[in-house]
Amino acid sequence: MALIVQKYGGTSMGSIDRIKNVAKRVKRWHDHGHQVIVVVSAMSGETNRLIDLATQISKYPDPREYDQMVSTGEQVSISLLSMAIKELGIGARSFTGGQVAIKTDNKHNKARIESIDAEKIQAQLDDGNVVVVAGFQGIDAEGNITTLGRGGSDTTGVALAAALGADECQIYTDVDGVYTTDPRVTSKARKLDKITFEEMLEMASLGSKVLQIRAVEFAGKYQVPLRVLSSFDEGQDGSFDEEFRQNVGTLITVDEGDDMEQPVISGIAFNRDEAKIVVRGVPDHPGIASGILTPISNANIEIDMILQNLSDQGLTDFSFTVNRPDFDKAITILESIKGDIEAKEIHGNTDVVKVSLVGVGMRSHAGVASKMFQVLAENNINIQMISTSEIKISVLIKEQHLEKAVKSLHTAFGLDRADGESKVAGL
Amino acid sequence: MALIVQKYGGTSMGSIDRIKNVAKRVKRWHDHGHQVIVVVSAMSGETNRLIDLATQISKYPDPREYDQMVSTGEQVSISLLSMAIKELGIGARSFTGGQVAIKTDNKHNKARIESIDAEKIQAQLDDGNVVVVAGFQGIDAEGNITTLGRGGSDTTGVALAAALGADECQIYTDVDGVYTTDPRVTSKARKLDKITFEEMLEMASLGSKVLQIRAVEFAGKYQVPLRVLSSFDEGQDGSFDEEFRQNVGTLITVDEGDDMEQPVISGIAFNRDEAKIVVRGVPDHPGIASGILTPISNANIEIDMILQNLSDQGLTDFSFTVNRPDFDKAITILESIKGDIEAKEIHGNTDVVKVSLVGVGMRSHAGVASKMFQVLAENNINIQMISTSEIKISVLIKEQHLEKAVKSLHTAFGLDRADGESKVAGL
């Protein structure tokens, strides 16, 4: 008997029929002797419907009232799911964030969980009930309803799993797991059975938006085994083992260290949301980088990759990337300080993408970077910028080369499906 | 400076524009130096939308989960209204039933209020904030959300007014007050400026569905002045006094005793939802009434008027009325016990209505009943049953005579509008 937390997103809860399907899956786990806590999001579309009402009243709705309002989406979901589970003859009880004392700080719209009343939940589980908890919400010390920000239901799931010492936190979603790269870019993309928290963080932040980053961080910190799997794989009724064998998804877990079997590269992430800005011919003296970047940061624009060229006759070129929606704003800011920073020219372009190799195996394998550059060179893909971390190498290339780059790297690093052409790559 | 509770129903909160109008009215009272607590219902249609979702899952949804779900309708309303009030530059704070500790018993779907945290609300008012409270809901001792039943928002309003010692509880609705009778039946119906709690209870229970009966009982018990008025009378902006003079509605208050000015009759109520059942030729011995009525009551059918004829040769006829939807069920029950009660015949009809004269003045004026019967006789209306109380006389007549009966009684008892034909009636 295990204690399992299952989280279902808005799509999985998107209609009465889907809610009934969720109830059926919960019943199968319960019938199999497991204790089940279910965390749910609002029915898809509901949160947007509410936000639309609020913005008809106020361009910037009061954050406290906004939380009081949007939290109702999940409250409806938990009630409906509990009704559906009870309809199948199993005890179920729904709880809002407040009702199981998911205490947060008082930062409305982006609150952080501080504690949870695990005893109240455990008592319900011990009574044989399925416990259904509203995701995304909590209460602050004064009893105000807070929300964790979009996608916060994943965090609620992980927090509950950590607080109750659950054996696993299962995130049901509309994909069947984490892939080596986006299957829309290469059909040879392969589902991973396992990935480490660190790799998942790099994959997620680089654009494989399967899981909320905070939830992965939280799971890593409390070492909660996290499984991403499909809520649409139904399995044959009555064959629980068979169903689970067919729908194991991807387990995100701790790095088990020097595992000889560990692949060097786990996946290839990419991000189209990049724009590159070049500040040409600035005097190469100390403080120039901060002179350029501080006004950008002050405007709440996130900076990603940064590159400073070698100095030539006392002048240097300074390049960096920002998210595409911030491109125009960043250029405007730089133009306004062009005189102050004594720049010769400011230009940029938005037809770039970032491609990243991610893998904990990189730590113990030399040569990943040079092999990556060689593969790209063989494909006539020019590298504009490079950045590296312990488990990641990222390059900025022209957007038109994205597919070719991902496909060739995917094959070269042995990530292709078993039924594809190239399975193992020698480093 | 007064402390005012204002309650707005689903229609008054039915759209974003209407919510903005409510906010404007609240602002006018606030600007005039009053402390304002606002109680709101769910936006019209919302509760039915939620119930529809629930019944797609379960024919008889779990009562706890049902309350957890439907209570979100009011939660959305309080948030939106608070946003709208803040948008006008006034401090506002919304509270669910749970957040201001509207403690109830644990009878889901029909809970009764036991206590309220008045201090928390008073502190907000003293800070200059408008307090917006979700109607219709509370929490039980274990923190489960409960609801007071349909129309319970009126009760929430009165309970808050009682707990905080408010000067007045204003129920804003889609009519501009309580009328002497239904204006759809006679155009001479006149709005009452004032009515006693007792009269209002008789008017309400007899079909003038302006206010929830429990709210009136509650207001009477705690002597909370209750005012029914229109939420659609806008008044000119800037002229608060003028607006209020034009929209005073009807004040429901305590009976001030032997007021010489007090009218004998305050209004004429009627109820179309009546069906008459006659059990003919039963042996006239003790216990026969209970032998007939107990099986009916046991089936949860409410009995209204009851009449037992004089005995003739040891046999008697026994008549009573039930609500029309219960008619068939009641007949079926009686047929099944016809043998036991030794009845000769059981029959009934559903083309009857009850017409009632209501007025506290009746206590000190003789002759109301005989005048009523005389007016009906002059109009060739046959009386099938009669029942009386201290402040009410009801008759059961054929439905086809309803309009004629109400019109002639309305005129005869001096209830017609000043601009109508007959203003004062001599008793």
mmCIF file with all atom_site columns, N, CA and C in Angstrom, chain B residues 84-129:
data_model
loop_
_atom_site.group_PDB
_atom_site.id
_atom_site.type_symbol
_atom_site.label_atom_id
_atom_site.label_alt_id
_atom_site.label_comp_id
_atom_site.label_asym_id
_atom_site.label_entity_id
_atom_site.label_seq_id
_atom_site.pdbx_PDB_ins_code
_atom_site.Cartn_x
_atom_site.Cartn_y
_atom_site.Cartn_z
_atom_site.occupancy
_atom_site.B_iso_or_equiv
_atom_site.pdbx_formal_charge
_atom_site.auth_seq_id
_atom_site.auth_comp_id
_atom_site.auth_asym_id
_atom_site.auth_atom_id
_atom_site.pdbx_PDB_model_num
ATOM 1   N N  . ALA B 1 84  ? -15.035 46.717 -7.852 1.00 0.00 ? 84  ALA B N  1
ATOM 2   C CA . ALA B 1 84  ? -15.773 47.846 -8.434 1.00 0.00 ? 84  ALA B CA 1
ATOM 3   C C  . ALA B 1 84  ? -15.828 49.018 -7.455 1.00 0.00 ? 84  ALA B C  1
ATOM 4   N N  . ILE B 1 85  ? -15.991 48.730 -6.160 1.00 0.00 ? 85  ILE B N  1
ATOM 5   C CA . ILE B 1 85  ? -16.031 49.808 -5.161 1.00 0.00 ? 85  ILE B CA 1
ATOM 6   C C  . ILE B 1 85  ? -14.651 50.465 -5.053 1.00 0.00 ? 85  ILE B C  1
ATOM 7   N N  . LYS B 1 86  ? -13.606 49.631 -5.011 1.00 0.00 ? 86  LYS B N  1
ATOM 8   C CA . LYS B 1 86  ? -12.243 50.184 -4.940 1.00 0.00 ? 86  LYS B CA 1
ATOM 9   C C  . LYS B 1 86  ? -11.944 51.060 -6.150 1.00 0.00 ? 86  LYS B C  1
ATOM 10  N N  . GLU B 1 87  ? -12.468 50.628 -7.312 1.00 0.00 ? 87  GLU B N  1
ATOM 11  C CA . GLU B 1 87  ? -12.263 51.379 -8.545 1.00 0.00 ? 87  GLU B CA 1
ATOM 12  C C  . GLU B 1 87  ? -12.831 52.803 -8.420 1.00 0.00 ? 87  GLU B C  1
ATOM 13  N N  . LEU B 1 88  ? -13.806 52.997 -7.520 1.00 0.00 ? 88  LEU B N  1
ATOM 14  C CA . LEU B 1 88  ? -14.387 54.328 -7.290 1.00 0.00 ? 88  LEU B CA 1
ATOM 15  C C  . LEU B 1 88  ? -13.636 55.083 -6.200 1.00 0.00 ? 88  LEU B C  1
ATOM 16  N N  . GLY B 1 89  ? -12.521 54.505 -5.740 1.00 0.00 ? 89  GLY B N  1
ATOM 17  C CA . GLY B 1 89  ? -11.680 55.224 -4.792 1.00 0.00 ? 89  GLY B CA 1
ATOM 18  C C  . GLY B 1 89  ? -12.048 55.035 -3.325 1.00 0.00 ? 89  GLY B C  1
ATOM 19  N N  . ILE B 1 90  ? -12.844 54.023 -3.041 1.00 0.00 ? 90  ILE B N  1
ATOM 20  C CA . ILE B 1 90  ? -13.248 53.770 -1.648 1.00 0.00 ? 90  ILE B CA 1
ATOM 21  C C  . ILE B 1 90  ? -12.668 52.431 -1.205 1.00 0.00 ? 90  ILE B C  1
ATOM 22  N N  . GLY B 1 91  ? -12.222 52.362 0.045  1.00 0.00 ? 91  GLY B N  1
ATOM 23  C CA . GLY B 1 91  ? -11.707 51.109 0.581  1.00 0.00 ? 91  GLY B CA 1
ATOM 24  C C  . GLY B 1 91  ? -12.812 50.077 0.675  1.00 0.00 ? 91  GLY B C  1
ATOM 25  N N  . ALA B 1 92  ? -12.529 48.839 0.243  1.00 0.00 ? 92  ALA B N  1
ATOM 26  C CA . ALA B 1 92  ? -13.530 47.780 0.323  1.00 0.00 ? 92  ALA B CA 1
ATOM 27  C C  . ALA B 1 92  ? -12.815 46.462 0.547  1.00 0.00 ? 92  ALA B C  1
ATOM 28  N N  . ARG B 1 93  ? -13.467 45.566 1.243  1.00 0.00 ? 93  ARG B N  1
ATOM 29  C CA . ARG B 1 93  ? -12.870 44.273 1.518  1.00 0.00 ? 93  ARG B CA 1
ATOM 30  C C  . ARG B 1 93  ? -13.968 43.234 1.489  1.00 0.00 ? 93  ARG B C  1
ATOM 31  N N  . SER B 1 94  ? -13.737 42.162 0.746  1.00 0.00 ? 94  SER B N  1
ATOM 32  C CA . SER B 1 94  ? -14.754 41.122 0.660  1.00 0.00 ? 94  SER B CA 1
ATOM 33  C C  . SER B 1 94  ? -14.461 40.010 1.658  1.00 0.00 ? 94  SER B C  1
ATOM 34  N N  . PHE B 1 95  ? -15.512 39.391 2.139  1.00 0.00 ? 95  PHE B N  1
ATOM 35  C CA . PHE B 1 95  ? -15.361 38.258 3.050  1.00 0.00 ? 95  PHE B CA 1
ATOM 36  C C  . PHE B 1 95  ? -16.359 37.158 2.708  1.00 0.00 ? 95  PHE B C  1
ATOM 37  N N  . THR B 1 96  ? -15.865 35.924 2.658  1.00 0.00 ? 96  THR B N  1
ATOM 38  C CA . THR B 1 96  ? -16.776 34.785 2.552  1.00 0.00 ? 96  THR B CA 1
ATOM 39  C C  . THR B 1 96  ? -17.457 34.606 3.908  1.00 0.00 ? 96  THR B C  1
ATOM 40  N N  . GLY B 1 97  ? -18.464 33.762 3.940  1.00 0.00 ? 97  GLY B N  1
ATOM 41  C CA . GLY B 1 97  ? -19.113 33.465 5.214  1.00 0.00 ? 97  GLY B CA 1
ATOM 42  C C  . GLY B 1 97  ? -18.094 32.979 6.234  1.00 0.00 ? 97  GLY B C  1
ATOM 43  N N  . GLY B 1 98  ? -17.209 32.090 5.796  1.00 0.00 ? 98  GLY B N  1
ATOM 44  C CA . GLY B 1 98  ? -16.193 31.551 6.696  1.00 0.00 ? 98  GLY B CA 1
ATOM 45  C C  . GLY B 1 98  ? -15.254 32.627 7.222  1.00 0.00 ? 98  GLY B C  1
ATOM 46  N N  . GLN B 1 99  ? -14.900 33.572 6.386  1.00 0.00 ? 99  GLN B N  1
ATOM 47  C CA . GLN B 1 99  ? -13.901 34.576 6.777  1.00 0.00 ? 99  GLN B CA 1
ATOM 48  C C  . GLN B 1 99  ? -14.394 35.551 7.844  1.00 0.00 ? 99  GLN B C  1
ATOM 49  N N  . VAL B 1 100 ? -15.724 35.731 7.969  1.00 0.00 ? 100 VAL B N  1
ATOM 50  C CA . VAL B 1 100 ? -16.218 36.531 9.092  1.00 0.00 ? 100 VAL B CA 1
ATOM 51  C C  . VAL B 1 100 ? -16.950 35.630 10.083 1.00 0.00 ? 100 VAL B C  1
ATOM 52  N N  . ALA B 1 101 ? -16.578 34.346 10.028 1.00 0.00 ? 101 ALA B N  1
ATOM 53  C CA . ALA B 1 101 ? -17.073 33.376 11.000 1.00 0.00 ? 101 ALA B CA 1
ATOM 54  C C  . ALA B 1 101 ? -18.589 33.409 11.160 1.00 0.00 ? 101 ALA B C  1
ATOM 55  N N  . ILE B 1 102 ? -19.296 33.321 10.029 1.00 0.00 ? 102 ILE B N  1
ATOM 56  C CA . ILE B 1 102 ? -20.747 33.135 10.120 1.00 0.00 ? 102 ILE B CA 1
ATOM 57  C C  . ILE B 1 102 ? -20.954 31.655 10.435 1.00 0.00 ? 102 ILE B C  1
ATOM 58  N N  . LYS B 1 103 ? -20.969 31.353 11.738 1.00 0.00 ? 103 LYS B N  1
ATOM 59  C CA . LYS B 1 103 ? -21.039 29.958 12.196 1.00 0.00 ? 103 LYS B CA 1
ATOM 60  C C  . LYS B 1 103 ? -22.476 29.458 12.104 1.00 0.00 ? 103 LYS B C  1
ATOM 61  N N  . THR B 1 104 ? -22.620 28.284 11.546 1.00 0.00 ? 104 THR B N  1
ATOM 62  C CA . THR B 1 104 ? -23.956 27.692 11.425 1.00 0.00 ? 104 THR B CA 1
ATOM 63  C C  . THR B 1 104 ? -23.938 26.290 12.033 1.00 0.00 ? 104 THR B C  1
ATOM 64  N N  . ASP B 1 105 ? -25.116 25.684 12.107 1.00 0.00 ? 105 ASP B N  1
ATOM 65  C CA . ASP B 1 105 ? -25.139 24.256 12.441 1.00 0.00 ? 105 ASP B CA 1
ATOM 66  C C  . ASP B 1 105 ? -24.628 23.500 11.218 1.00 0.00 ? 105 ASP B C  1
ATOM 67  N N  . ASN B 1 106 ? -24.604 22.162 11.284 1.00 0.00 ? 106 ASN B N  1
ATOM 68  C CA . ASN B 1 106 ? -24.008 21.408 10.177 1.00 0.00 ? 106 ASN B CA 1
ATOM 69  C C  . ASN B 1 106 ? -25.039 20.831 9.211  1.00 0.00 ? 106 ASN B C  1
ATOM 70  N N  . LYS B 1 107 ? -26.225 21.454 9.165  1.00 0.00 ? 107 LYS B N  1
ATOM 71  C CA . LYS B 1 107 ? -27.257 20.950 8.251  1.00 0.00 ? 107 LYS B CA 1
ATOM 72  C C  . LYS B 1 107 ? -27.046 21.548 6.863  1.00 0.00 ? 107 LYS B C  1
ATOM 73  N N  . HIS B 1 108 ? -26.284 20.806 6.046  1.00 0.00 ? 108 HIS B N  1
ATOM 74  C CA . HIS B 1 108 ? -25.969 21.291 4.710  1.00 0.00 ? 108 HIS B CA 1
ATOM 75  C C  . HIS B 1 108 ? -27.239 21.576 3.905  1.00 0.00 ? 108 HIS B C  1
ATOM 76  N N  . ASN B 1 109 ? -27.160 22.613 3.066  1.00 0.00 ? 109 ASN B N  1
ATOM 77  C CA . ASN B 1 109 ? -28.236 23.045 2.166  1.00 0.00 ? 109 ASN B CA 1
ATOM 78  C C  . ASN B 1 109 ? -29.346 23.809 2.884  1.00 0.00 ? 109 ASN B C  1
ATOM 79  N N  . LYS B 1 110 ? -29.408 23.749 4.205  1.00 0.00 ? 110 LYS B N  1
ATOM 80  C CA . LYS B 1 110 ? -30.456 24.476 4.935  1.00 0.00 ? 110 LYS B CA 1
ATOM 81  C C  . LYS B 1 110 ? -29.975 24.797 6.347  1.00 0.00 ? 110 LYS B C  1
ATOM 82  N N  . ALA B 1 111 ? -28.733 25.266 6.435  1.00 0.00 ? 111 ALA B N  1
ATOM 83  C CA . ALA B 1 111 ? -28.121 25.521 7.735  1.00 0.00 ? 111 ALA B CA 1
ATOM 84  C C  . ALA B 1 111 ? -28.726 26.751 8.402  1.00 0.00 ? 111 ALA B C  1
ATOM 85  N N  . ARG B 1 112 ? -28.590 26.824 9.719  1.00 0.00 ? 112 ARG B N  1
ATOM 86  C CA . ARG B 1 112 ? -29.072 27.991 10.467 1.00 0.00 ? 112 ARG B CA 1
ATOM 87  C C  . ARG B 1 112 ? -27.895 28.695 11.121 1.00 0.00 ? 112 ARG B C  1
ATOM 88  N N  . ILE B 1 113 ? -27.929 30.019 11.044 1.00 0.00 ? 113 ILE B N  1
ATOM 89  C CA . ILE B 1 113 ? -26.835 30.821 11.598 1.00 0.00 ? 113 ILE B CA 1
ATOM 90  C C  . ILE B 1 113 ? -26.851 30.774 13.126 1.00 0.00 ? 113 ILE B C  1
ATOM 91  N N  . GLU B 1 114 ? -25.680 30.555 13.709 1.00 0.00 ? 114 GLU B N  1
ATOM 92  C CA . GLU B 1 114 ? -25.581 30.516 15.175 1.00 0.00 ? 114 GLU B CA 1
ATOM 93  C C  . GLU B 1 114 ? -24.843 31.731 15.732 1.00 0.00 ? 114 GLU B C  1
ATOM 94  N N  . SER B 1 115 ? -23.806 32.197 15.035 1.00 0.00 ? 115 SER B N  1
ATOM 95  C CA . SER B 1 115 ? -23.072 33.365 15.521 1.00 0.00 ? 115 SER B CA 1
ATOM 96  C C  . SER B 1 115 ? -22.265 33.992 14.389 1.00 0.00 ? 115 SER B C  1
ATOM 97  N N  . ILE B 1 116 ? -21.827 35.217 14.617 1.00 0.00 ? 116 ILE B N  1
ATOM 98  C CA . ILE B 1 116 ? -21.064 35.978 13.621 1.00 0.00 ? 116 ILE B CA 1
ATOM 99  C C  . ILE B 1 116 ? -19.949 36.737 14.335 1.00 0.00 ? 116 ILE B C  1
ATOM 100 N N  . ASP B 1 117 ? -18.777 36.829 13.700 1.00 0.00 ? 117 ASP B N  1
ATOM 101 C CA . ASP B 1 117 ? -17.667 37.594 14.277 1.00 0.00 ? 117 ASP B CA 1
ATOM 102 C C  . ASP B 1 117 ? -17.846 39.080 13.957 1.00 0.00 ? 117 ASP B C  1
ATOM 103 N N  . ALA B 1 118 ? -18.660 39.757 14.784 1.00 0.00 ? 118 ALA B N  1
ATOM 104 C CA . ALA B 1 118 ? -18.979 41.162 14.518 1.00 0.00 ? 118 ALA B CA 1
ATOM 105 C C  . ALA B 1 118 ? -17.744 42.055 14.658 1.00 0.00 ? 118 ALA B C  1
ATOM 106 N N  . GLU B 1 119 ? -16.827 41.679 15.547 1.00 0.00 ? 119 GLU B N  1
ATOM 107 C CA . GLU B 1 119 ? -15.659 42.538 15.808 1.00 0.00 ? 119 GLU B CA 1
ATOM 108 C C  . GLU B 1 119 ? -14.791 42.723 14.572 1.00 0.00 ? 119 GLU B C  1
ATOM 109 N N  . LYS B 1 120 ? -14.584 41.619 13.849 1.00 0.00 ? 120 LYS B N  1
ATOM 110 C CA . LYS B 1 120 ? -13.748 41.688 12.647 1.00 0.00 ? 120 LYS B CA 1
ATOM 111 C C  . LYS B 1 120 ? -14.355 42.658 11.631 1.00 0.00 ? 120 LYS B C  1
ATOM 112 N N  . ILE B 1 121 ? -15.677 42.580 11.500 1.00 0.00 ? 121 ILE B N  1
ATOM 113 C CA . ILE B 1 121 ? -16.364 43.460 10.549 1.00 0.00 ? 121 ILE B CA 1
ATOM 114 C C  . ILE B 1 121 ? -16.313 44.907 11.033 1.00 0.00 ? 121 ILE B C  1
ATOM 115 N N  . GLN B 1 122 ? -16.592 45.109 12.322 1.00 0.00 ? 122 GLN B N  1
ATOM 116 C CA . GLN B 1 122 ? -16.606 46.470 12.875 1.00 0.00 ? 122 GLN B CA 1
ATOM 117 C C  . GLN B 1 122 ? -15.236 47.138 12.708 1.00 0.00 ? 122 GLN B C  1
ATOM 118 N N  . ALA B 1 123 ? -14.168 46.344 12.887 1.00 0.00 ? 123 ALA B N  1
ATOM 119 C CA . ALA B 1 123 ? -12.818 46.898 12.747 1.00 0.00 ? 123 ALA B CA 1
ATOM 120 C C  . ALA B 1 123 ? -12.589 47.412 11.325 1.00 0.00 ? 123 ALA B C  1
ATOM 121 N N  . GLN B 1 124 ? -13.088 46.661 10.344 1.00 0.00 ? 124 GLN B N  1
ATOM 122 C CA . GLN B 1 124 ? -12.958 47.093 8.953  1.00 0.00 ? 124 GLN B CA 1
ATOM 123 C C  . GLN B 1 124 ? -13.750 48.376 8.708  1.00 0.00 ? 124 GLN B C  1
ATOM 124 N N  . LEU B 1 125 ? -14.975 48.431 9.250  1.00 0.00 ? 125 LEU B N  1
ATOM 125 C CA . LEU B 1 125 ? -15.813 49.625 9.083  1.00 0.00 ? 125 LEU B CA 1
ATOM 126 C C  . LEU B 1 125 ? -15.132 50.832 9.720  1.00 0.00 ? 125 LEU B C  1
ATOM 127 N N  . ASP B 1 126 ? -14.572 50.602 10.896 1.00 0.00 ? 126 ASP B N  1
ATOM 128 C CA . ASP B 1 126 ? -13.922 51.705 11.603 1.00 0.00 ? 126 ASP B CA 1
ATOM 129 C C  . ASP B 1 126 ? -12.687 52.202 10.859 1.00 0.00 ? 126 ASP B C  1
ATOM 130 N N  . ASP B 1 127 ? -12.096 51.320 10.045 1.00 0.00 ? 127 ASP B N  1
ATOM 131 C CA . ASP B 1 127 ? -10.977 51.734 9.195  1.00 0.00 ? 127 ASP B CA 1
ATOM 132 C C  . ASP B 1 127 ? -11.449 52.488 7.951  1.00 0.00 ? 127 ASP B C  1
ATOM 133 N N  . GLY B 1 128 ? -12.753 52.674 7.824  1.00 0.00 ? 128 GLY B N  1
ATOM 134 C CA . GLY B 1 128 ? -13.275 53.406 6.678  1.00 0.00 ? 128 GLY B CA 1
ATOM 135 C C  . GLY B 1 128 ? -13.578 52.536 5.470  1.00 0.00 ? 128 GLY B C  1
ATOM 136 N N  . ASN B 1 129 ? -13.502 51.213 5.654  1.00 0.00 ? 129 ASN B N  1
ATOM 137 C CA . ASN B 1 129 ? -13.768 50.313 4.529  1.00 0.00 ? 129 ASN B CA 1
ATOM 138 C C  . ASN B 1 129 ? -15.243 49.944 4.426  1.00 0.00 ? 129 ASN B C  1
#
